[in-house]
C-alpha positions as a printed NumPy array, in Angstrom:
array([[-10.488,  25.19 , -17.366],
       [-13.775,  25.571, -15.534],
       [-16.135,  22.718, -14.734],
       [-19.767,  22.938, -13.691],
       [-19.782,  22.166,  -9.951],
       [-22.887,  20.   , -10.271],
       [-21.44 ,  18.134, -13.278],
       [-18.185,  17.508, -11.403],
       [-19.958,  16.187,  -8.318],
       [-22.209,  13.976, -10.461],
       [-19.198,  12.574, -12.351],
       [-17.427,  11.811,  -9.074],
       [-20.574,  10.229,  -7.6  ],
       [-20.905,   8.062, -10.703],
       [-17.277,   6.882, -10.474],
       [-17.641,   6.209,  -6.742],
       [-20.843,   4.254,  -7.384],
       [-18.963,   2.132,  -9.949],
       [-16.171,   1.491,  -7.425],
       [-18.758,   0.489,  -4.837],
       [-20.434,  -1.94 ,  -7.25 ],
       [-17.08 ,  -3.435,  -8.201],
       [-16.182,  -3.978,  -4.543],
       [-19.508,  -5.749,  -3.98 ],
       [-18.602,  -8.226,  -6.749],
       [-15.33 ,  -8.941,  -4.951],
       [-17.273, -10.264,  -1.965],
       [-18.361, -13.158,  -4.211],
       [-14.77 , -14.218,  -4.939],
       [-12.777, -16.616,  -2.747],
       [-10.263, -15.016,  -0.391],
       [ -7.343, -16.962,  -1.831],
       [ -8.058, -15.426,  -5.256],
       [ -8.231, -11.938,  -3.712],
       [ -4.912, -12.566,  -1.945],
       [ -3.059, -13.879,  -5.001],
       [ -0.435, -11.735,  -6.667],
       [  1.226, -11.776, -10.062],
       [  4.718, -11.625,  -8.57 ],
       [  6.291, -11.519,  -5.133],
       [  6.715,  -7.744,  -5.311],
       [  3.236,  -6.892,  -6.638],
       [  0.03 ,  -6.259,  -4.725],
       [ -2.942,  -8.576,  -4.419],
       [ -6.502,  -7.315,  -4.931],
       [ -6.973,  -7.084,  -1.155],
       [ -3.747,  -5.11 ,  -0.854],
       [ -5.053,  -2.657,  -3.49 ],
       [ -8.197,  -2.155,  -1.418],
       [ -6.232,  -1.92 ,   1.826],
       [ -4.158,   0.818,   0.193],
       [ -7.409,   2.734,  -0.536],
       [ -8.62 ,   2.174,   2.994],
       [ -5.46 ,   3.627,   4.49 ],
       [ -5.851,   6.766,   2.396],
       [ -9.57 ,   6.845,   3.185],
       [ -8.739,   6.794,   6.904],
       [ -7.061,  10.161,   6.36 ],
       [ -9.179,  11.789,   3.649],
       [-12.717,  10.909,   4.739],
       [-12.446,  12.55 ,   8.185],
       [-10.48 ,  15.466,   6.668],
       [-13.095,  16.11 ,   3.967],
       [-15.954,  15.679,   6.438],
       [-14.419,  18.174,   8.862],
       [-13.727,  20.74 ,   6.126],
       [-17.259,  20.503,   4.724],
       [-18.87 ,  20.793,   8.158],
       [-16.73 ,  23.809,   9.095],
       [-17.014,  25.614,   5.747],
       [-18.963,  28.852,   5.66 ],
       [-18.483,  29.649,   1.979],
       [-21.558,  29.229,  -0.233],
       [-21.298,  27.094,  -3.367],
       [-20.325,  28.486,  -6.765],
       [-21.805,  27.245, -10.043],
       [-18.357,  26.475, -11.488],
       [-15.168,  24.895, -10.192],
       [-11.705,  25.849, -11.421],
       [ -9.064,  23.256, -10.471],
       [ -5.853,  24.47 ,  -8.845],
       [ -2.528,  23.906, -10.581],
       [ -1.168,  21.459,  -7.986],
       [ -4.523,  19.785,  -7.333],
       [ -5.192,  19.305, -11.026],
       [ -1.703,  17.848, -11.492],
       [ -2.213,  15.343,  -8.646],
       [ -5.701,  14.379,  -9.839],
       [ -4.802,  13.986, -13.514],
       [ -1.748,  11.846, -12.666],
       [ -3.991,   9.432, -10.773],
       [ -6.289,   8.673, -13.707],
       [ -5.801,   5.161, -15.078],
       [ -3.998,   5.08 , -18.409],
       [ -3.091,   2.334, -20.872],
       [  0.514,   2.396, -19.664],
       [  0.598,   3.643, -16.102],
       [  3.553,   5.566, -14.835],
       [  5.199,   4.009, -11.791],
       [  4.609,   5.835,  -8.534],
       [  6.056,   5.42 ,  -5.117],
       [  3.715,   5.046,  -2.209],
       [  4.408,   6.116,   1.334],
       [  5.621,   3.246,   3.496],
       [  2.636,   3.613,   5.843],
       [  0.281,   3.325,   2.862],
       [  1.975,   0.261,   1.368],
       [  0.159,  -2.935,   2.408],
       [  2.469,  -5.368,   0.575],
       [  2.595,  -8.827,   2.199],
       [ -0.136,  -7.962,   4.729],
       [ -2.361, -10.783,   6.001],
       [ -5.772,  -9.64 ,   4.761],
       [ -9.293, -11.007,   4.532],
       [-12.622,  -9.806,   3.131],
       [-12.998,  -7.331,   6.007],
       [-10.852,  -5.108,   3.774],
       [-13.589,  -5.21 ,   1.107],
       [-16.266,  -4.421,   3.698],
       [-14.252,  -1.412,   4.897],
       [-13.756,  -0.213,   1.329],
       [-17.511,  -0.463,   0.701],
       [-18.185,   1.521,   3.87 ],
       [-15.709,   4.199,   2.804],
       [-17.249,   4.461,  -0.68 ],
       [-20.664,   4.959,   0.907],
       [-19.165,   7.694,   3.093],
       [-17.628,   9.329,   0.01 ],
       [-21.026,   9.333,  -1.721],
       [-22.509,  11.049,   1.334],
       [-19.695,  13.624,   1.388],
       [-20.121,  14.341,  -2.329],
       [-23.781,  15.086,  -1.656],
       [-22.905,  17.374,   1.281],
       [-20.3  ,  19.139,  -0.888],
       [-23.144,  20.674,  -2.921],
       [-23.606,  23.158,  -0.062],
       [-20.03 ,  24.54 ,   0.006],
       [-17.589,  26.298,  -2.294],
       [-15.31 ,  23.618,  -3.774],
       [-12.588,  26.207,  -4.439],
       [-12.534,  28.152,  -1.164],
       [-12.918,  25.074,   1.054],
       [ -9.416,  23.617,   1.432],
       [ -8.182,  20.284,   2.758],
       [ -4.83 ,  19.08 ,   3.993],
       [ -3.129,  16.288,   2.062],
       [ -1.794,  13.049,   3.491],
       [  1.852,  13.761,   2.653],
       [  2.014,  17.132,   4.455],
       [ -0.335,  19.238,   6.54 ],
       [  1.424,  22.291,   5.071],
       [  0.022,  21.636,   1.599],
       [ -3.658,  22.259,   1.013],
       [ -5.829,  21.528,  -1.994],
       [ -9.186,  22.838,  -3.072],
       [-11.931,  20.481,  -1.923],
       [-12.913,  19.749,  -5.536],
       [ -9.332,  18.728,  -6.325],
       [ -9.142,  16.568,  -3.2  ],
       [-12.281,  14.699,  -4.247],
       [-10.864,  14.27 ,  -7.746],
       [ -7.522,  13.01 ,  -6.41 ],
       [ -9.095,  10.481,  -4.009],
       [-11.637,   9.129,  -6.496],
       [ -9.224,   9.031,  -9.444],
       [ -6.684,   7.302,  -7.182],
       [ -9.341,   4.683,  -6.415],
       [-10.001,   4.293, -10.152],
       [ -6.296,   3.725, -10.769],
       [ -6.109,   0.875,  -8.277],
       [ -9.48 ,  -0.605,  -9.291],
       [ -7.915,  -0.952, -12.756],
       [ -4.931,  -2.624, -11.085],
       [ -7.228,  -5.022,  -9.186],
       [ -9.048,  -5.896, -12.415],
       [ -5.727,  -6.708, -14.093],
       [ -4.687,  -8.892, -11.166],
       [ -7.907, -10.89 , -11.374],
       [ -7.425, -11.306, -15.132],
       [ -3.803, -12.255, -14.383],
       [ -2.711,  -9.647, -16.912],
       [  1.09 ,  -9.558, -16.773],
       [  1.159,  -6.125, -18.41 ],
       [  0.641,  -4.447, -15.014],
       [  3.75 ,  -2.879, -13.546],
       [  3.646,  -3.062,  -9.731],
       [  4.058,  -0.022,  -7.525],
       [  7.667,   0.696,  -6.599],
       [  8.631,  -0.351,  -3.093]])
């Protein structure tokens, strides 16, 4: 499967813009609503965003460094890698989400959080939009990034963007369900 590089970057910018707009609406909600959870072992909306922020603390500097140090010119098409495509596709929100474990360091359950978490998420989404624009100048296949679970595994930059942004989409869907108090959501495994 090949994807137009420009089309991919535009799709990812659009999704990131939607995530940014959603986060801005959260600033209008009371903190107690953003901290409520459907059960004692599920995340609150702020914990969903804190989870993003923890991943963003790794991926945003990693992506920025790889783009700034890349010397490979862009290609018109992007072909996802096998592992990168698998990771990205598994992050997309689905009607019935499969349960996934999260790393202990990335699990914010029972954290004391306030709206600063939303502000940080907004800042990170703005940084992602900037990085997606800068990515137009590099080869999304030849430019590789480390992943948060192991520095030994690398993904194509295009797959890393897809993974991060689809992961955000997954947990935005979770946050929406929490605010609707939709009991269908199955919390992340501890």
